[in-house]
Amino acid sequence: MAELAERLAAIRERIAAACAAAGRSGAEVELLAVSKTFPMEAVAEACEAGQRVFGESRQQEAAPKIAGLPRDLEWHFIGSLQRNKVRKVLADFACIHSVDSLRLAESLDRVAGEEGKRPPVYLEVNIAGEESKGGFSPAGLIVAAEQLPRLANLEIRGLMAIPPEGESRRWFAATRELRDRLQAASGLPLPGLSMGMSGDFEDAIAEGATIVRVGSALFGHRDYTL
Ligand SMILES: *Cc1c(COP(=O)(O)O)cnc(C)c1O
C-alpha cells in the first residue's frame, strides 16, 4: 500500500532533478498520473499520497472513476477522441491532450461554446510521421495555423507528442521546435508541451516538457486483458 506513495515520491524527485539539471524551475513541470486500466482504488491511493491530476484515455472507462472519486480532482483526456463523444468528454474532463485534427478542434470549439466553457487543449502531432500513430502531421499543423486563432472557445496550450520508443529525445526537441514555428505562424501563445512518459520523461523535461504523462512507473504494469 505504501508502495504507490513511495513510487509517487520517487517520480516527483526525478522530475525535480531533471528540472534542476536543465536549469528549469520544478514548478514548470506538472505530473499527469495516467490511471487508465487501473481501478478506482489505485487512483484513491494516489490521491491520498497527494496527487490531484489524472489522465485517462477512454471516456467510458473513466466515467465511473470520475464519479466515484473526490470532486476536486482534475481529469485530463489523453486518448483517441471520436466526435460523437465530445460533449461527454467536455463534461468530465478539464483538459484534452489528444486533439488530432482540425475537424475535432472545430467540433470541440463549437460544443465548448454551447456549454459556456473554454477548456485548455493540446494539439497532438505525429512528430516522426509514423504510420501507426494519429495526430496532425507537422506540415498539416503549419497549414492549420491560420485557422487556430478562430477557435475562441479553446485555450490552445501547445503540442502533445508520443515519439518513437528508443529515439524519443530528438523527437522531443523536434516537437519543441515545431511548437516555436506554430507559435510564430499562428500568433497564439503556446507555452505547453505535453511530452514524456514512464520511460522517457527526464529526456522530455530536458527538451522543454511542461507536463509529463506517467502511468506504469507509478501504478505498475498495465494489463489490457482485464
Ligand atoms: C498510456 C499512456 C501514457 C502513459 O504511459 P506509461 O508508459 O505507462 O507511462 C502516456 N500518454 C498516453 C497518450 C498514453 O496513452
PDB file of C-alpha atoms and ligand atoms in Angstrom:
ATOM      1  CA  MET A   1       0.000   0.000   0.000  1.00  0.00           C
ATOM      2  CA  ALA A   2       2.738   2.434   0.939  1.00  0.00           C
ATOM      3  CA  GLU A   3       4.424   1.351  -2.283  1.00  0.00           C
ATOM      4  CA  LEU A   4       2.399   3.637  -4.502  1.00  0.00           C
ATOM      5  CA  ALA A   5       3.123   6.648  -2.286  1.00  0.00           C
ATOM      6  CA  GLU A   6       6.823   5.769  -2.472  1.00  0.00           C
ATOM      7  CA  ARG A   7       6.751   5.463  -6.236  1.00  0.00           C
ATOM      8  CA  LEU A   8       4.959   8.808  -6.482  1.00  0.00           C
ATOM      9  CA  ALA A   9       7.576  10.467  -4.276  1.00  0.00           C
ATOM     10  CA  ALA A  10      10.373   8.919  -6.345  1.00  0.00           C
ATOM     11  CA  ILE A  11       8.846  10.181  -9.615  1.00  0.00           C
ATOM     12  CA  ARG A  12       8.442  13.659  -8.146  1.00  0.00           C
ATOM     13  CA  GLU A  13      12.099  13.603  -7.106  1.00  0.00           C
ATOM     14  CA  ARG A  14      13.176  12.519 -10.593  1.00  0.00           C
ATOM     15  CA  ILE A  15      11.115  15.347 -12.113  1.00  0.00           C
ATOM     16  CA  ALA A  16      12.713  17.846  -9.746  1.00  0.00           C
ATOM     17  CA  ALA A  17      16.199  16.521 -10.545  1.00  0.00           C
ATOM     18  CA  ALA A  18      15.556  16.654 -14.308  1.00  0.00           C
ATOM     19  CA  CYS A  19      14.328  20.258 -13.941  1.00  0.00           C
ATOM     20  CA  ALA A  20      17.407  21.209 -11.932  1.00  0.00           C
ATOM     21  CA  ALA A  21      19.708  19.558 -14.497  1.00  0.00           C
ATOM     22  CA  ALA A  22      18.001  21.531 -17.274  1.00  0.00           C
ATOM     23  CA  GLY A  23      18.194  24.798 -15.322  1.00  0.00           C
ATOM     24  CA  ARG A  24      14.416  24.900 -15.075  1.00  0.00           C
ATOM     25  CA  SER A  25      12.217  25.542 -12.071  1.00  0.00           C
ATOM     26  CA  GLY A  26      10.384  22.480 -10.727  1.00  0.00           C
ATOM     27  CA  ALA A  27       7.179  24.484 -10.826  1.00  0.00           C
ATOM     28  CA  GLU A  28       7.330  24.491 -14.640  1.00  0.00           C
ATOM     29  CA  VAL A  29       6.598  20.771 -14.979  1.00  0.00           C
ATOM     30  CA  GLU A  30       3.338  19.147 -13.992  1.00  0.00           C
ATOM     31  CA  LEU A  31       2.873  15.416 -13.361  1.00  0.00           C
ATOM     32  CA  LEU A  32      -0.162  13.834 -15.012  1.00  0.00           C
ATOM     33  CA  ALA A  33      -0.758  10.432 -13.400  1.00  0.00           C
ATOM     34  CA  VAL A  34      -2.094   8.145 -16.141  1.00  0.00           C
ATOM     35  CA  SER A  35      -4.564   5.811 -14.454  1.00  0.00           C
ATOM     36  CA  LYS A  36      -6.058   4.066 -17.500  1.00  0.00           C
ATOM     37  CA  THR A  37      -6.725   0.345 -16.873  1.00  0.00           C
ATOM     38  CA  PHE A  38      -6.146   0.837 -13.125  1.00  0.00           C
ATOM     39  CA  PRO A  39      -9.054   0.648 -10.684  1.00  0.00           C
ATOM     40  CA  MET A  40     -10.582   3.426  -8.657  1.00  0.00           C
ATOM     41  CA  GLU A  41      -8.764   2.148  -5.545  1.00  0.00           C
ATOM     42  CA  ALA A  42      -5.385   2.799  -7.143  1.00  0.00           C
ATOM     43  CA  VAL A  43      -6.411   6.359  -8.019  1.00  0.00           C
ATOM     44  CA  ALA A  44      -7.741   6.865  -4.473  1.00  0.00           C
ATOM     45  CA  GLU A  45      -4.394   5.737  -3.105  1.00  0.00           C
ATOM     46  CA  ALA A  46      -2.538   8.189  -5.323  1.00  0.00           C
ATOM     47  CA  CYS A  47      -4.924  10.920  -4.142  1.00  0.00           C
ATOM     48  CA  GLU A  48      -4.128  10.131  -0.546  1.00  0.00           C
ATOM     49  CA  ALA A  49      -0.462  10.486  -1.422  1.00  0.00           C
ATOM     50  CA  GLY A  50      -1.191  13.985  -2.731  1.00  0.00           C
ATOM     51  CA  GLN A  51      -1.683  13.531  -6.482  1.00  0.00           C
ATOM     52  CA  ARG A  52      -4.620  15.550  -7.908  1.00  0.00           C
ATOM     53  CA  VAL A  53      -4.257  15.387 -11.703  1.00  0.00           C
ATOM     54  CA  PHE A  54      -5.068  12.169 -13.570  1.00  0.00           C
ATOM     55  CA  GLY A  55      -5.110  11.070 -17.186  1.00  0.00           C
ATOM     56  CA  GLU A  56      -7.484   8.620 -18.859  1.00  0.00           C
ATOM     57  CA  SER A  57      -7.732   7.529 -22.471  1.00  0.00           C
ATOM     58  CA  ARG A  58     -11.287   6.168 -22.682  1.00  0.00           C
ATOM     59  CA  GLN A  59     -14.396   8.087 -21.666  1.00  0.00           C
ATOM     60  CA  GLN A  60     -16.441   5.019 -20.764  1.00  0.00           C
ATOM     61  CA  GLU A  61     -13.724   3.560 -18.577  1.00  0.00           C
ATOM     62  CA  ALA A  62     -13.084   6.885 -16.864  1.00  0.00           C
ATOM     63  CA  ALA A  63     -16.679   7.921 -16.140  1.00  0.00           C
ATOM     64  CA  PRO A  64     -17.261   5.665 -13.099  1.00  0.00           C
ATOM     65  CA  LYS A  65     -13.863   6.535 -11.627  1.00  0.00           C
ATOM     66  CA  ILE A  66     -14.528  10.244 -12.031  1.00  0.00           C
ATOM     67  CA  ALA A  67     -17.987   9.899 -10.493  1.00  0.00           C
ATOM     68  CA  GLY A  68     -16.722   7.779  -7.588  1.00  0.00           C
ATOM     69  CA  LEU A  69     -13.753   9.910  -6.534  1.00  0.00           C
ATOM     70  CA  PRO A  70     -13.455  13.315  -4.870  1.00  0.00           C
ATOM     71  CA  ARG A  71     -14.837  16.196  -6.935  1.00  0.00           C
ATOM     72  CA  ASP A  72     -11.722  18.323  -6.645  1.00  0.00           C
ATOM     73  CA  LEU A  73      -9.558  16.060  -8.798  1.00  0.00           C
ATOM     74  CA  GLU A  74      -8.571  17.224 -12.256  1.00  0.00           C
ATOM     75  CA  TRP A  75      -9.014  14.787 -15.156  1.00  0.00           C
ATOM     76  CA  HIS A  76      -7.200  15.045 -18.477  1.00  0.00           C
ATOM     77  CA  PHE A  77      -8.271  13.146 -21.579  1.00  0.00           C
ATOM     78  CA  ILE A  78      -5.313  11.619 -23.463  1.00  0.00           C
ATOM     79  CA  GLY A  79      -6.906   9.052 -25.795  1.00  0.00           C
ATOM     80  CA  SER A  80      -8.349   8.965 -29.259  1.00  0.00           C
ATOM     81  CA  LEU A  81     -11.498  11.096 -29.212  1.00  0.00           C
ATOM     82  CA  GLN A  82     -14.430  10.484 -31.541  1.00  0.00           C
ATOM     83  CA  ARG A  83     -16.514  13.488 -32.377  1.00  0.00           C
ATOM     84  CA  ASN A  84     -19.693  11.894 -31.004  1.00  0.00           C
ATOM     85  CA  LYS A  85     -18.018  11.724 -27.570  1.00  0.00           C
ATOM     86  CA  VAL A  86     -17.016  15.375 -27.440  1.00  0.00           C
ATOM     87  CA  ARG A  87     -19.862  16.565 -25.224  1.00  0.00           C
ATOM     88  CA  LYS A  88     -19.368  13.781 -22.663  1.00  0.00           C
ATOM     89  CA  VAL A  89     -15.625  14.313 -22.589  1.00  0.00           C
ATOM     90  CA  LEU A  90     -16.029  18.055 -22.071  1.00  0.00           C
ATOM     91  CA  ALA A  91     -18.410  17.348 -19.195  1.00  0.00           C
ATOM     92  CA  ASP A  92     -15.959  15.083 -17.349  1.00  0.00           C
ATOM     93  CA  PHE A  93     -12.509  16.318 -18.308  1.00  0.00           C
ATOM     94  CA  ALA A  94     -10.772  19.631 -17.584  1.00  0.00           C
ATOM     95  CA  CYS A  95      -8.208  19.300 -20.366  1.00  0.00           C
ATOM     96  CA  ILE A  96      -7.736  17.356 -23.611  1.00  0.00           C
ATOM     97  CA  HIS A  97      -4.242  16.359 -24.811  1.00  0.00           C
ATOM     98  CA  SER A  98      -5.248  14.462 -27.945  1.00  0.00           C
ATOM     99  CA  VAL A  99      -6.763  16.940 -30.386  1.00  0.00           C
ATOM    100  CA  ASP A 100      -5.582  15.189 -33.529  1.00  0.00           C
ATOM    101  CA  SER A 101      -7.304  17.062 -36.370  1.00  0.00           C
ATOM    102  CA  LEU A 102      -8.719  20.450 -37.256  1.00  0.00           C
ATOM    103  CA  ARG A 103     -12.176  18.862 -37.578  1.00  0.00           C
ATOM    104  CA  LEU A 104     -12.003  17.611 -34.000  1.00  0.00           C
ATOM    105  CA  ALA A 105     -10.733  21.001 -32.804  1.00  0.00           C
ATOM    106  CA  GLU A 106     -13.678  22.697 -34.540  1.00  0.00           C
ATOM    107  CA  SER A 107     -16.103  20.261 -33.008  1.00  0.00           C
ATOM    108  CA  LEU A 108     -14.637  20.834 -29.522  1.00  0.00           C
ATOM    109  CA  ASP A 109     -14.745  24.586 -30.050  1.00  0.00           C
ATOM    110  CA  ARG A 110     -18.416  24.505 -31.048  1.00  0.00           C
ATOM    111  CA  VAL A 111     -19.534  22.288 -28.144  1.00  0.00           C
ATOM    112  CA  ALA A 112     -17.373  24.175 -25.621  1.00  0.00           C
ATOM    113  CA  GLY A 113     -19.071  27.379 -26.779  1.00  0.00           C
ATOM    114  CA  GLU A 114     -22.500  25.823 -26.321  1.00  0.00           C
ATOM    115  CA  GLU A 115     -21.546  24.706 -22.829  1.00  0.00           C
ATOM    116  CA  GLY A 116     -20.046  28.065 -21.881  1.00  0.00           C
ATOM    117  CA  LYS A 117     -16.577  26.551 -21.439  1.00  0.00           C
ATOM    118  CA  ARG A 118     -13.079  27.343 -22.646  1.00  0.00           C
ATOM    119  CA  PRO A 119     -11.032  24.235 -21.920  1.00  0.00           C
ATOM    120  CA  PRO A 120      -7.243  24.033 -22.263  1.00  0.00           C
ATOM    121  CA  VAL A 121      -6.238  21.621 -25.047  1.00  0.00           C
ATOM    122  CA  TYR A 122      -3.076  20.343 -26.713  1.00  0.00           C
ATOM    123  CA  LEU A 123      -2.770  19.565 -30.413  1.00  0.00           C
ATOM    124  CA  GLU A 124      -1.390  16.071 -30.939  1.00  0.00           C
ATOM    125  CA  VAL A 125       1.351  15.878 -33.539  1.00  0.00           C
ATOM    126  CA  ASN A 126       2.632  12.724 -35.216  1.00  0.00           C
ATOM    127  CA  ILE A 127       6.105  14.142 -34.943  1.00  0.00           C
ATOM    128  CA  ALA A 128       8.018  11.262 -36.558  1.00  0.00           C
ATOM    129  CA  GLY A 129       5.353  10.595 -39.209  1.00  0.00           C
ATOM    130  CA  GLU A 130       4.705   7.045 -38.028  1.00  0.00           C
ATOM    131  CA  GLU A 131       2.047   5.002 -39.887  1.00  0.00           C
ATOM    132  CA  SER A 132       0.706   3.546 -36.651  1.00  0.00           C
ATOM    133  CA  LYS A 133       0.089   6.866 -34.912  1.00  0.00           C
ATOM    134  CA  GLY A 134      -2.549   9.538 -35.200  1.00  0.00           C
ATOM    135  CA  GLY A 135      -2.249  13.281 -34.927  1.00  0.00           C
ATOM    136  CA  PHE A 136      -1.554  16.267 -37.146  1.00  0.00           C
ATOM    137  CA  SER A 137       1.387  15.928 -39.480  1.00  0.00           C
ATOM    138  CA  PRO A 138       3.987  18.642 -38.765  1.00  0.00           C
ATOM    139  CA  ALA A 139       3.226  20.226 -42.168  1.00  0.00           C
ATOM    140  CA  GLY A 140      -0.524  19.944 -41.547  1.00  0.00           C
ATOM    141  CA  LEU A 141      -0.151  21.854 -38.307  1.00  0.00           C
ATOM    142  CA  ILE A 142       1.552  24.771 -40.011  1.00  0.00           C
ATOM    143  CA  VAL A 143      -1.192  24.753 -42.652  1.00  0.00           C
ATOM    144  CA  ALA A 144      -3.811  24.815 -39.858  1.00  0.00           C
ATOM    145  CA  ALA A 145      -2.043  27.687 -38.069  1.00  0.00           C
ATOM    146  CA  GLU A 146      -4.204  30.322 -39.700  1.00  0.00           C
ATOM    147  CA  GLN A 147      -7.460  28.675 -38.560  1.00  0.00           C
ATOM    148  CA  LEU A 148      -6.448  28.153 -34.937  1.00  0.00           C
ATOM    149  CA  PRO A 149      -6.993  31.689 -33.607  1.00  0.00           C
ATOM    150  CA  ARG A 150     -10.643  31.421 -34.716  1.00  0.00           C
ATOM    151  CA  LEU A 151     -11.263  28.651 -32.183  1.00  0.00           C
ATOM    152  CA  ALA A 152     -12.110  31.170 -29.499  1.00  0.00           C
ATOM    153  CA  ASN A 153     -13.676  28.635 -27.134  1.00  0.00           C
ATOM    154  CA  LEU A 154     -10.472  26.626 -26.828  1.00  0.00           C
ATOM    155  CA  GLU A 155      -7.370  27.630 -24.923  1.00  0.00           C
ATOM    156  CA  ILE A 156      -4.808  26.012 -27.208  1.00  0.00           C
ATOM    157  CA  ARG A 157      -1.912  25.417 -24.859  1.00  0.00           C
ATOM    158  CA  GLY A 158       0.585  23.809 -27.161  1.00  0.00           C
ATOM    159  CA  LEU A 159       1.555  20.426 -28.574  1.00  0.00           C
ATOM    160  CA  MET A 160       1.376  16.823 -27.425  1.00  0.00           C
ATOM    161  CA  ALA A 161       3.553  14.091 -28.889  1.00  0.00           C
ATOM    162  CA  ILE A 162       4.298  10.393 -28.409  1.00  0.00           C
ATOM    163  CA  PRO A 163       7.628   9.860 -30.218  1.00  0.00           C
ATOM    164  CA  PRO A 164       9.030   6.501 -31.323  1.00  0.00           C
ATOM    165  CA  GLU A 165      10.464   4.489 -28.461  1.00  0.00           C
ATOM    166  CA  GLY A 166      14.220   4.454 -28.111  1.00  0.00           C
ATOM    167  CA  GLU A 167      14.803   7.674 -30.042  1.00  0.00           C
ATOM    168  CA  SER A 168      12.474   9.978 -28.233  1.00  0.00           C
ATOM    169  CA  ARG A 169      14.886  12.719 -27.211  1.00  0.00           C
ATOM    170  CA  ARG A 170      15.485  14.091 -30.697  1.00  0.00           C
ATOM    171  CA  TRP A 171      11.752  13.948 -31.394  1.00  0.00           C
ATOM    172  CA  PHE A 172      11.031  15.862 -28.191  1.00  0.00           C
ATOM    173  CA  ALA A 173      13.407  18.522 -29.481  1.00  0.00           C
ATOM    174  CA  ALA A 174      11.650  18.443 -32.869  1.00  0.00           C
ATOM    175  CA  THR A 175       8.291  18.877 -31.126  1.00  0.00           C
ATOM    176  CA  ARG A 176       9.571  21.927 -29.271  1.00  0.00           C
ATOM    177  CA  GLU A 177      10.932  23.431 -32.496  1.00  0.00           C
ATOM    178  CA  LEU A 178       7.625  22.777 -34.260  1.00  0.00           C
ATOM    179  CA  ARG A 179       5.799  24.444 -31.362  1.00  0.00           C
ATOM    180  CA  ASP A 180       8.020  27.517 -31.833  1.00  0.00           C
ATOM    181  CA  ARG A 181       7.171  27.605 -35.551  1.00  0.00           C
ATOM    182  CA  LEU A 182       3.449  27.157 -34.910  1.00  0.00           C
ATOM    183  CA  GLN A 183       3.528  29.915 -32.343  1.00  0.00           C
ATOM    184  CA  ALA A 184       5.069  32.284 -34.872  1.00  0.00           C
ATOM    185  CA  ALA A 185       2.709  31.185 -37.673  1.00  0.00           C
ATOM    186  CA  SER A 186      -0.488  31.400 -35.612  1.00  0.00           C
ATOM    187  CA  GLY A 187       0.326  34.345 -33.369  1.00  0.00           C
ATOM    188  CA  LEU A 188      -1.015  32.323 -30.431  1.00  0.00           C
ATOM    189  CA  PRO A 189       0.963  31.938 -27.211  1.00  0.00           C
ATOM    190  CA  LEU A 190       1.714  28.193 -26.999  1.00  0.00           C
ATOM    191  CA  PRO A 191       3.552  27.636 -23.725  1.00  0.00           C
ATOM    192  CA  GLY A 192       2.649  23.970 -23.292  1.00  0.00           C
ATOM    193  CA  LEU A 193       4.454  20.788 -24.291  1.00  0.00           C
ATOM    194  CA  SER A 194       2.764  17.556 -23.210  1.00  0.00           C
ATOM    195  CA  MET A 195       5.510  15.001 -23.718  1.00  0.00           C
ATOM    196  CA  GLY A 196       7.332  12.263 -21.837  1.00  0.00           C
ATOM    197  CA  MET A 197       6.027   9.007 -20.368  1.00  0.00           C
ATOM    198  CA  SER A 198       7.375   6.473 -17.850  1.00  0.00           C
ATOM    199  CA  GLY A 199      10.412   5.544 -19.947  1.00  0.00           C
ATOM    200  CA  ASP A 200      11.496   8.949 -21.150  1.00  0.00           C
ATOM    201  CA  PHE A 201      10.085  11.791 -19.051  1.00  0.00           C
ATOM    202  CA  GLU A 202      13.514  13.042 -17.992  1.00  0.00           C
ATOM    203  CA  ASP A 203      14.560  13.489 -21.635  1.00  0.00           C
ATOM    204  CA  ALA A 204      11.261  15.261 -22.284  1.00  0.00           C
ATOM    205  CA  ILE A 205      11.920  17.674 -19.417  1.00  0.00           C
ATOM    206  CA  ALA A 206      15.402  18.348 -20.797  1.00  0.00           C
ATOM    207  CA  GLU A 207      13.739  19.340 -24.092  1.00  0.00           C
ATOM    208  CA  GLY A 208      11.095  21.578 -22.546  1.00  0.00           C
ATOM    209  CA  ALA A 209       8.117  19.418 -21.497  1.00  0.00           C
ATOM    210  CA  THR A 210       5.659  21.279 -19.272  1.00  0.00           C
ATOM    211  CA  ILE A 211       3.511  18.252 -18.414  1.00  0.00           C
ATOM    212  CA  VAL A 212       4.663  14.627 -18.355  1.00  0.00           C
ATOM    213  CA  ARG A 213       2.191  11.747 -18.638  1.00  0.00           C
ATOM    214  CA  VAL A 214       3.342   8.926 -16.367  1.00  0.00           C
ATOM    215  CA  GLY A 215       1.404   5.670 -15.979  1.00  0.00           C
ATOM    216  CA  SER A 216       3.243   2.402 -15.404  1.00  0.00           C
ATOM    217  CA  ALA A 217       6.151   3.883 -13.407  1.00  0.00           C
ATOM    218  CA  LEU A 218       3.560   4.967 -10.864  1.00  0.00           C
ATOM    219  CA  PHE A 219       0.743   2.405 -10.973  1.00  0.00           C
ATOM    220  CA  GLY A 220       2.672  -0.651 -12.190  1.00  0.00           C
ATOM    221  CA  HIS A 221       2.357  -2.900 -15.200  1.00  0.00           C
ATOM    222  CA  ARG A 222      -0.853  -2.463 -17.233  1.00  0.00           C
ATOM    223  CA  ASP A 223      -2.935  -5.492 -18.105  1.00  0.00           C
ATOM    224  CA  TYR A 224      -5.099  -4.692 -21.126  1.00  0.00           C
ATOM    225  CA  THR A 225      -6.890  -8.044 -20.940  1.00  0.00           C
ATOM    226  CA  LEU A 226      -8.802  -7.050 -17.803  1.00  0.00           C
TER     227      LEU A 226
HETATM  228  C1  LIG B   1      -0.812   5.164 -21.547  1.00  0.00           C
HETATM  229  C2  LIG B   1      -0.325   6.500 -21.949  1.00  0.00           C
HETATM  230  C3  LIG B   1       0.679   7.142 -21.220  1.00  0.00           C
HETATM  231  C4  LIG B   1       1.414   6.516 -20.043  1.00  0.00           C
HETATM  232  O1  LIG B   1       2.335   5.589 -20.498  1.00  0.00           O
HETATM  233  P1  LIG B   1       3.393   4.904 -19.480  1.00  0.00           P
HETATM  234  O2  LIG B   1       4.450   4.409 -20.381  1.00  0.00           O
HETATM  235  O3  LIG B   1       2.661   3.838 -18.773  1.00  0.00           O
HETATM  236  O4  LIG B   1       3.878   5.952 -18.574  1.00  0.00           O
HETATM  237  C5  LIG B   1       1.044   8.419 -21.615  1.00  0.00           C
HETATM  238  N1  LIG B   1       0.464   9.026 -22.657  1.00  0.00           N
HETATM  239  C6  LIG B   1      -0.517   8.441 -23.376  1.00  0.00           C
HETATM  240  C7  LIG B   1      -1.136   9.185 -24.505  1.00  0.00           C
HETATM  241  C8  LIG B   1      -0.931   7.163 -23.052  1.00  0.00           C
HETATM  242  O5  LIG B   1      -1.901   6.590 -23.774  1.00  0.00           O
END
